[in-house]
Amino acid sequence: MATAAGRSRLGAPMYSQKELTSKKRDEFEDILEERRQSSDLRYAMKCYTPVIYKGLSACKPSAIKNSVVQSEQVQYVIKQLSKEMGESTDIIQEEAIEILDEMGHNLHIGAIRFFAFSLSKIFKRLFQRVCVNEEGIQKLQQAIQEHPVVLLPSHRSYIDFLMLSYLLYTYDLALPVIAAGMDFLGMKIVGELLRRSGAFFMRRTFSGNRLYWAVFAEYVKTMIRNGYAPIEFFLEGTRSRTAKTLTPKFGLLSIVMEPFFKREVFDTYLVPVSISYDRTLEESLYAYELLGVPKPKESTSGLLKARKILSDNFGSIHVYFGQPVSLRTLASGRINWCPHNLVPRHLPQRLSEDIQEFVTDIAYKIELLQIENMVLSPWVLIASVLLQNLPAIDFELLVEKTLWLKGLTQAFGGFLEWPDNLCANKAITSSVALHSNIVSLVNGQVVLNDMGMEAGATEELVFKQALSILMCGAYRNQLLNVFVRPSLVAVALQMTQSFRKEEIYSCFNFLRDIFSDEFIFFPGIALKDFEEGCFLLTKCNVIQVTPQEIIFTEKGNSVAAFLAALFRPFMEGYQIIGRYLSKEIKEAFTEKQFILGIRNFAFQLLETGSTPCYEVLSSDLQKNALAAFVRLDVVKKMKTTNGFTYTVNKEALSKTAEMFDSQIPIRKLVTSRL
Amino acid sequence: MAAAAEAGGPGSQPAAQRRLRILSGHLQGSPASRAPEAERLLSPSQCGAGGAAERPVASTIPKKRQEILKWNGWGYNDSKFIFNKKGQAEFTGKRYRLSGMVLPVLKEWMEKTLGASLEHKITSRAFLNTSDVPPSIVNEEFLQDLRATTISYSREAEDRVFRAHGHCLHEIFVLREGMFKRIPDIVVWPGCHDDVVKIVELACKHNLCIIPFGGGTSVSSALECPADERRTIVSLDTSQMNRILWIDEKNLTAHIEAGIIGQDLERQLGESGYCTGHEPDSMEFSSLGGWVATRASGMKKNIYGNIEDLVVHIKMVTPRGIIEKSCQVPRMSTGPDIHHFIMGSEGTLGVVTEVTIKIRPIPEYQKYGSVVFPNFERGVACLREIAKQRCAPASIRLVDNAQFQFGHALKPQVASIFTSFLDGLKKFYITKFKGFDPNELCVATLLFEGDREKVLQHEKQVYDIAAKFSGLAAGEDNGQRGYMLTFVIAYLRDLGLDYYVIGESFETSVPWDRVIDLCRNVKERIVRECKEKGVQFAPFSTCRVTQTYDAGACVYFYFAFNYRGISDPIRVYEQIETAAREEILANGGSLSHHHGVGKLRKQWMKESISDVGLGMLKSVKEYVDPNNIFGNRNLL
C-alpha cells in the first residue's frame, strides 16, 4: 500500500475519467483508395521532398559512419579496450568499422522508389483499406521540423515497419531509420534493400560486447543529434505473438533520450504509433511458435513462399499517429542535471537512479498511449465472446452478446471501429468470413474450427484445438489491456468475498503485481489503477462504492462474470503452473527444462480433460508466469556459467498458491488512503 | 577631442589613450562638470592617506550624478538614441564615435526583428516626482554624530533615488513608471578610508544599515534596498574617494582609492604612461571598489587578467575592523586567500576603500580586426583552437548571426558612394563567392595590443588559425564597430523602452565542449518561453562568446521582446529570464561569470556552491558582520 500510494510520479498517466468515452480521436483516411485509382509507377517516381529538421546538418550515411568512428565516445572505448587487451587501437578501430558496416543503413532513394512501387502492389492485394489519421500525420510533420523525432510503433507484424515507411513516403515525410533485428540480414537482397530503405540492424544481444554497444549507441545518437531522420524502433523489442502489448525494453529508449539528457539537443519528440490489423499476417505462425514449434528463420525463399498469402484477404489496417510527446516537458522538474555537469559528456556513464526510473516511466507511458489508440475491430469482440462459449454459439446469441460487449468496450474507453453503415448481423457475418480460417458458420452456429469434433482426445487433437484457441485468443487479447483495471477489480471482489475496500484493494494489488509482465501497468500507481477500475465499474453500474465498501449491484454480477471469464485463462494458467512447480519440480531447472516440463504436464491435463485451459500451453504465458514467480520470490533465479537456473521455494509457493486459489482474504495491510 | 582621435585612425597612436578619450569625451577635466556641493565639501586635510597623497582629482561624474547622468536610464543625459523628424534613428551628443550620426537601417531592423513600430510609443515620465519618494527617516542623534565628522551627506530625494537602484530592467522600469518601495534614507560621501571607518563605527553605534554604492552599474539587483529593512539605510557613495595615492614604477603597482571610476583611472594612469588594462564594458561608470566586490572581468583579460589577477592588496572596512594583508606581494601561501572572501562579497561584509593594483606601460600599438565564419559552430571551434594554443589577442569575441545582423542595423549612414560600393563588393565576395549563408555566418571581433611588430606577427598567427576554420578576415572597421557597440548597446535599451520593447543581457561561463549546445538551447528556450507566456512577437535572442579561457568560455546573451498586448511585462520578462537561467544551469553553465549574484540570482546559490559552501560563506558573514550592518542581503 505504501509503495503504491506513496510514490506519485510525474508523467504517470492521467486517467481522464470524465472524457473516456467521449474522448475525441482523429478521423481515419484510407490511403489505398487513391492507390487503386492512379498509377503506382507514377506514385513511386513522384517528386519526393520531405520536410526536414530545422537544425539538420546535412550529410551522407558514409559521413555519419565516419563521425561515429571518430567520435570521442567510440574512441574512448577503443582506447580502453586496447589498454585492457593489449591490442593495437588500429585493430580495434577496424573492428568498430566492421560493426558499423554490418549495422549501418544506407538510405537510398532508388530503393525507396522500388519499395513504394512493389509495396503498393502488395498492400493492395493483401488489404482492403489502410487507414491513417491524417491529423496525426500533420502533427508529425510539424514535429519533424522542430526537433529530432523518435517513432515508437507497436509491433505485431513484419508489415509494421514496411507500412510505416510506406506511409511516410506517401505523405512526403522523411523516411525513418529503423532499428531492426539482425535476423533480416540473413535474407539476401531483401536485407540489402531494407538497408537501403533506411533500416539499420542490431544484434539481438550484445550486452557483453562493449565495443558493439559503444558503436551502436553512438550511431543512434549521432543520427538524433544531426536530426538526420526520424529514428524508429519498437519499444516491445520484438513482435508480440499474443497481440498483447509486451513489457517495454529500455536500452534503445535510453540511448535515444541521452542526447537530450546531455543537452546536445534542445528537445526530442517521442511519437507513439498504434498499428492494428483486422487480421495479422503471421497469426498461425505465432500460434505455432507459442506452442513450441520453432520459428522458421527469415529467408528470402521463405518470403517467396509467403506469396501464397497474397491471394488471401487480410482486411484493414489502422495506423494511428499519436500526439508527439516532448521529452523536455516530461523531464521538467524530474531530473537533477548537476551530476551530468560534473563528468565529461563523452565518458560512458551509468544512468543515475532517477534517470533509470524516468526512462522506465516514459516507456510505460508510451506503451499505454499506444494501447489507448489501438483500434479494436468487431472481430476482437466476437473472439472474446466466442472463447467464453466454446465450442460453438448460436449466431443470434453471438450478435446479441457482441453488441452488449461493444457497449461495455466503449464505456471502458476502447477505440472501437465499428462499421456503422452495416447492420450488426452483416458486420458480424463479414468479420466471421474474414476469419474463416479460425471460425465457420455452420447451421446458424458459429464454430471454432477443430473444436469438439471428436471425443477421443489425442495429443494431436489437443494440439490442433490449442492452435485454434491461441489464434482466437490473440484477438481477444487486444481487448485485455483496456479491460484489465476494471476486470481485476471485479476478480478481486469475487475472490475476497468481502466488501471491505482495503481487502479488495490488497487482492487487486496482488493480482496487478503477479500479472505485471502479462499486462501493461504504469509502475508505482497501483492505487490509481484501482480507483480507475472502480470508477469504470461504477460508471457501468456494476458496483457501488461507499467510503468503506464495494459491492456488486444486482445487474453487476453478470458483467463481473464475463470480466472474470475474460481473464480466467490467465488465472488458471498461473495456477496450473504453480501446481506444476510444487508437484513436479524436485531440483534446479533451466528455462528450457521448465517450458518442456510444463508443456508435458499441461498436455496430460488437457488430454484427460481435467482442465479447459488450453492457453497454459502458450510459451508466452509460461515465461511470464515464471518471471512473476521470480519477482514474488517464489522461484529463485541464479546465474551460472551457461545461463540461468531456477529453484523453487516451496514454502513461498504454497503461500502464493493459497492466495490464488483461496477465497481467504489476503494479507492485511494498513491502508491510509482508502 | 573625440574628432581628433578619430582622424588618427586605428593603430596610429597609443591607442588605449585614444579609446579612453573617445569614451570620456569632452568632459575631461572640465571644471564645469564639478557640481557645487549641496552640503559640506569634503575637507582633504582630514584625508591624508598614507604615502604621497595627490591632490583630489575632479571625477568625470559629479557628486550630483543626475546633473550629467540620466536619472531614469543608462549613461549621459546628452547621449541617447532618438528618431529624428525624418523618422530616422540618430544617436545624440558628442561623446561617442556614433554620436551625431544617423543610423538609416535601425528603424527597419526594429520593425522587422522586434515588431516595434514608431506609432506605438510609450514615454517615461519626464521628472522624478519627489512627493512619491519615500521619506528619509534618520534619527537625530546619528545626524549629530555625522555632522561632527564633517563627512558630506545628503537627504535629498533625487540623490537617494539615484542610489536605490542599478540597471536591471525592472529597476529602470520602476524609474520610468513607478516608485521603489524602499530607498536609502541618507547618502554619505566619505572622502577617504578614515571617513569610511567613522561611518561604519557610527552605523554600528546607531544600528544602521549600510549599502555601499560605487558606480551604480549593477545588473543583479544588488543595490535594491530590502523592502522590509526597518533601520535607517545609509547609502555609502565611494565616488569621492577617487585618488591615485601612489604609483610604484619599480613593482608596477598603483595604490588607489576604491571609488575611482574606470575611465578616470585609466586616464590618470595614462598621464604617467600606464594603464591597468581592466576594461569591463561598464568602465565609463563602474568603480574599482565595485569591480573588487563583484569579481569583475575586463574585456582585455587575456593580457591583463581579471580583477582577481590584478589586485595585489585590498583594504576593506568591516564592522569587525579593517581587513588587509601585511605586505604587497605577488603571491603567498598563508591559508585560504583572504582576498577571496572580499572579492565577490558584493557589499555584504564591508566597504573596500583602497586597492593596490598592477599597472602596465601603455601598449605602443593597438589594432582591431575581424573574421567572418560560415557559421557559429566553426567560429566556436576556431576560438577554442586559439585558446588551446594560448594565443588569444587582448580581446576576441564571437557574435552569432542575429547579433551580426544587429550590428549592421547600427551602421551609420555611409559617407560616400565608394564606401557603399566597397561594402557591397565585400558582401558579394563573402556570400556569393565564398558561399557563406548570410543567415548563418557570424563574426569574430579582435583587438590586438603590444609592440607594433609583435602585434602584426600575432595578428598573422590568429588569422592563420582562423583560415583553418574557414574564417575570412573582414577588416578593422568591423572589429572596431563591434567594440563600440558594447558601449552604446545599453543606450539602445532606453530607446526600446520607448517603443514597448524590453530587454536585458545576462552571462555565464561554460566548458568548451558545451558552448554550442548551451547557446542553442538557451536561445531556443527563450523563444519557447516567450511563446508560452503569450508574447505576441518573436523575441530577439542572441549571444556572443566574449571571453576565452583554457577550460571554457564566457557567453553573453541579449534578450529583448516587444511586450505590446501583455499586461504585466516585467513579470513575464522575469519568468523568462529565470527559465533561461535554469536552462543555463542544466546545460552545465555557471550562475554568473562576472555580473555577480546580488539578489537576482540568490535562489540558485545553494545548488551552485553546495550546502556546505553556502554555510562557509554564512559563517564568514556571521563573524565579520554579526549585526548585519551591511544589510543589502546580496548573495546569501
mmCIF file of N, CA, C and O in Angstrom, chain A residues 48 61 65 101-115 161 165 175-178 185 189-201 219 228:
data_model
loop_
_atom_site.group_PDB
_atom_site.id
_atom_site.type_symbol
_atom_site.label_atom_id
_atom_site.label_comp_id
_atom_site.label_asym_id
_atom_site.label_seq_id
_atom_site.Cartn_x
_atom_site.Cartn_y
_atom_site.Cartn_z
ATOM 1 N N TYR A 48 9.765 13.679 -54.477
ATOM 2 C CA TYR A 48 9.762 13.392 -53.039
ATOM 3 C C TYR A 48 10.677 14.371 -52.322
ATOM 4 O O TYR A 48 11.900 14.281 -52.386
ATOM 5 N N PRO A 61 25.169 9.091 -45.437
ATOM 6 C CA PRO A 61 25.348 7.997 -44.489
ATOM 7 C C PRO A 61 26.818 7.701 -44.209
ATOM 8 O O PRO A 61 27.195 7.412 -43.074
ATOM 9 N N LYS A 65 28.836 7.525 -40.609
ATOM 10 C CA LYS A 65 29.641 6.410 -40.120
ATOM 11 C C LYS A 65 31.013 6.894 -39.691
ATOM 12 O O LYS A 65 31.530 6.496 -38.647
ATOM 13 N N ASP A 101 29.626 -1.230 -40.526
ATOM 14 C CA ASP A 101 29.203 -1.640 -41.865
ATOM 15 C C ASP A 101 28.091 -2.664 -41.785
ATOM 16 O O ASP A 101 27.143 -2.643 -42.554
ATOM 17 N N GLU A 102 28.251 -3.568 -40.843
ATOM 18 C CA GLU A 102 27.239 -4.602 -40.666
ATOM 19 C C GLU A 102 25.913 -3.971 -40.260
ATOM 20 O O GLU A 102 24.847 -4.382 -40.680
ATOM 21 N N MET A 103 26.020 -2.905 -39.460
ATOM 22 C CA MET A 103 24.836 -2.331 -38.839
ATOM 23 C C MET A 103 24.201 -1.247 -39.697
ATOM 24 O O MET A 103 22.988 -1.174 -39.826
ATOM 25 N N GLY A 104 25.050 -0.433 -40.297
ATOM 26 C CA GLY A 104 24.591 0.853 -40.801
ATOM 27 C C GLY A 104 23.565 0.804 -41.903
ATOM 28 O O GLY A 104 23.532 -0.123 -42.705
ATOM 29 N N HIS A 105 22.757 1.811 -41.945
ATOM 30 C CA HIS A 105 21.770 1.934 -43.001
ATOM 31 C C HIS A 105 22.404 2.666 -44.177
ATOM 32 O O HIS A 105 23.470 3.220 -44.079
ATOM 33 N N ASN A 106 21.714 2.669 -45.267
ATOM 34 C CA ASN A 106 22.253 3.298 -46.456
ATOM 35 C C ASN A 106 21.088 3.833 -47.265
ATOM 36 O O ASN A 106 20.779 3.358 -48.343
ATOM 37 N N LEU A 107 20.405 4.791 -46.644
ATOM 38 C CA LEU A 107 19.174 5.309 -47.204
ATOM 39 C C LEU A 107 19.398 5.752 -48.651
ATOM 40 O O LEU A 107 20.282 6.533 -48.939
ATOM 41 N N HIS A 108 18.574 5.234 -49.536
ATOM 42 C CA HIS A 108 18.821 5.435 -50.942
ATOM 43 C C HIS A 108 17.487 5.587 -51.650
ATOM 44 O O HIS A 108 16.614 4.736 -51.546
ATOM 45 N N ILE A 109 17.340 6.669 -52.385
ATOM 46 C CA ILE A 109 16.023 6.980 -52.933
ATOM 47 C C ILE A 109 15.556 5.926 -53.927
ATOM 48 O O ILE A 109 14.374 5.609 -54.025
ATOM 49 N N GLY A 110 16.514 5.314 -54.627
ATOM 50 C CA GLY A 110 16.146 4.289 -55.604
ATOM 51 C C GLY A 110 15.436 3.121 -54.939
ATOM 52 O O GLY A 110 14.387 2.664 -55.399
ATOM 53 N N ALA A 111 16.029 2.666 -53.844
ATOM 54 C CA ALA A 111 15.430 1.547 -53.130
ATOM 55 C C ALA A 111 14.053 1.925 -52.613
ATOM 56 O O ALA A 111 13.122 1.118 -52.604
ATOM 57 N N ILE A 112 13.948 3.161 -52.173
ATOM 58 C CA ILE A 112 12.663 3.611 -51.644
ATOM 59 C C ILE A 112 11.605 3.581 -52.738
ATOM 60 O O ILE A 112 10.482 3.114 -52.525
ATOM 61 N N ARG A 113 11.989 4.041 -53.922
ATOM 62 C CA ARG A 113 11.015 4.044 -55.016
ATOM 63 C C ARG A 113 10.633 2.615 -55.399
ATOM 64 O O ARG A 113 9.479 2.322 -55.678
ATOM 65 N N PHE A 114 11.624 1.741 -55.354
ATOM 66 C CA PHE A 114 11.332 0.338 -55.635
ATOM 67 C C PHE A 114 10.307 -0.199 -54.638
ATOM 68 O O PHE A 114 9.327 -0.836 -54.996
ATOM 69 N N PHE A 115 10.558 0.107 -53.380
ATOM 70 C CA PHE A 115 9.631 -0.356 -52.350
ATOM 71 C C PHE A 115 8.260 0.276 -52.520
ATOM 72 O O PHE A 115 7.234 -0.368 -52.368
ATOM 73 N N PHE A 161 6.954 -2.114 -39.973
ATOM 74 C CA PHE A 161 7.895 -1.065 -40.353
ATOM 75 C C PHE A 161 7.884 -0.792 -41.849
ATOM 76 O O PHE A 161 8.118 0.333 -42.278
ATOM 77 N N SER A 165 7.142 3.123 -43.138
ATOM 78 C CA SER A 165 7.969 3.830 -44.113
ATOM 79 C C SER A 165 7.133 4.187 -45.338
ATOM 80 O O SER A 165 7.252 5.274 -45.896
ATOM 81 N N LEU A 175 11.819 9.654 -44.387
ATOM 82 C CA LEU A 175 11.767 8.238 -44.043
ATOM 83 C C LEU A 175 12.560 7.996 -42.782
ATOM 84 O O LEU A 175 13.630 8.568 -42.596
ATOM 85 N N PRO A 176 12.059 7.149 -41.912
ATOM 86 C CA PRO A 176 12.784 6.896 -40.665
ATOM 87 C C PRO A 176 13.947 5.940 -40.881
ATOM 88 O O PRO A 176 13.955 5.165 -41.835
ATOM 89 N N VAL A 177 14.931 6.051 -40.008
ATOM 90 C CA VAL A 177 15.906 4.973 -39.945
ATOM 91 C C VAL A 177 15.432 4.051 -38.833
ATOM 92 O O VAL A 177 15.004 4.494 -37.780
ATOM 93 N N ILE A 178 15.511 2.767 -39.100
ATOM 94 C CA ILE A 178 14.812 1.800 -38.263
ATOM 95 C C ILE A 178 15.793 0.844 -37.624
ATOM 96 O O ILE A 178 16.641 0.266 -38.302
ATOM 97 N N LEU A 185 19.108 -9.629 -41.852
ATOM 98 C CA LEU A 185 20.289 -9.574 -42.696
ATOM 99 C C LEU A 185 20.503 -10.890 -43.403
ATOM 100 O O LEU A 185 21.110 -10.951 -44.461
ATOM 101 N N ILE A 189 19.480 -10.085 -50.723
ATOM 102 C CA ILE A 189 18.794 -8.993 -51.427
ATOM 103 C C ILE A 189 17.846 -8.169 -50.540
ATOM 104 O O ILE A 189 18.034 -6.982 -50.362
ATOM 105 N N VAL A 190 16.866 -8.864 -49.941
ATOM 106 C CA VAL A 190 15.887 -8.122 -49.154
ATOM 107 C C VAL A 190 16.570 -7.365 -48.021
ATOM 108 O O VAL A 190 16.269 -6.195 -47.761
ATOM 109 N N GLY A 191 17.535 -8.034 -47.377
ATOM 110 C CA GLY A 191 18.275 -7.384 -46.307
ATOM 111 C C GLY A 191 18.915 -6.099 -46.800
ATOM 112 O O GLY A 191 18.812 -5.047 -46.179
ATOM 113 N N GLU A 192 19.547 -6.222 -47.972
ATOM 114 C CA GLU A 192 20.230 -5.054 -48.526
ATOM 115 C C GLU A 192 19.221 -3.979 -48.935
ATOM 116 O O GLU A 192 19.432 -2.791 -48.715
ATOM 117 N N LEU A 193 18.091 -4.444 -49.487
ATOM 118 C CA LEU A 193 17.054 -3.481 -49.863
ATOM 119 C C LEU A 193 16.530 -2.746 -48.643
ATOM 120 O O LEU A 193 16.334 -1.527 -48.660
ATOM 121 N N LEU A 194 16.322 -3.511 -47.578
ATOM 122 C CA LEU A 194 15.837 -2.892 -46.344
ATOM 123 C C LEU A 194 16.841 -1.855 -45.863
ATOM 124 O O LEU A 194 16.483 -0.758 -45.461
ATOM 125 N N ARG A 195 18.105 -2.218 -45.957
ATOM 126 C CA ARG A 195 19.152 -1.309 -45.524
ATOM 127 C C ARG A 195 19.104 -0.019 -46.338
ATOM 128 O O ARG A 195 19.220 1.076 -45.813
ATOM 129 N N ARG A 196 18.885 -0.186 -47.618
ATOM 130 C CA ARG A 196 18.843 0.996 -48.472
ATOM 131 C C ARG A 196 17.580 1.812 -48.290
ATOM 132 O O ARG A 196 17.483 2.948 -48.722
ATOM 133 N N SER A 197 16.592 1.181 -47.686
ATOM 134 C CA SER A 197 15.403 1.995 -47.434
ATOM 135 C C SER A 197 15.425 2.511 -45.994
ATOM 136 O O SER A 197 14.438 3.001 -45.489
ATOM 137 N N GLY A 198 16.570 2.380 -45.347
ATOM 138 C CA GLY A 198 16.734 3.090 -44.081
ATOM 139 C C GLY A 198 16.808 2.217 -42.847
ATOM 140 O O GLY A 198 16.906 2.728 -41.739
ATOM 141 N N ALA A 199 16.764 0.900 -43.006
ATOM 142 C CA ALA A 199 16.854 0.066 -41.806
ATOM 143 C C ALA A 199 18.313 -0.036 -41.375
ATOM 144 O O ALA A 199 19.212 -0.062 -42.207
ATOM 145 N N PHE A 200 18.560 -0.019 -40.086
ATOM 146 C CA PHE A 200 19.873 -0.418 -39.618
ATOM 147 C C PHE A 200 19.673 -1.552 -38.636
ATOM 148 O O PHE A 200 18.607 -1.701 -38.045
ATOM 149 N N PHE A 201 20.700 -2.347 -38.501
ATOM 150 C CA PHE A 201 20.476 -3.632 -37.852
ATOM 151 C C PHE A 201 21.220 -3.733 -36.544
ATOM 152 O O PHE A 201 22.345 -3.259 -36.409
ATOM 153 N N TYR A 219 26.065 5.540 -32.906
ATOM 154 C CA TYR A 219 25.423 5.625 -34.216
ATOM 155 C C TYR A 219 24.016 6.213 -34.094
ATOM 156 O O TYR A 219 23.642 7.146 -34.800
ATOM 157 N N TYR A 228 19.152 13.755 -38.558
ATOM 158 C CA TYR A 228 19.279 13.159 -39.874
ATOM 159 C C TYR A 228 17.942 12.661 -40.408
ATOM 160 O O TYR A 228 17.566 12.959 -41.536
#
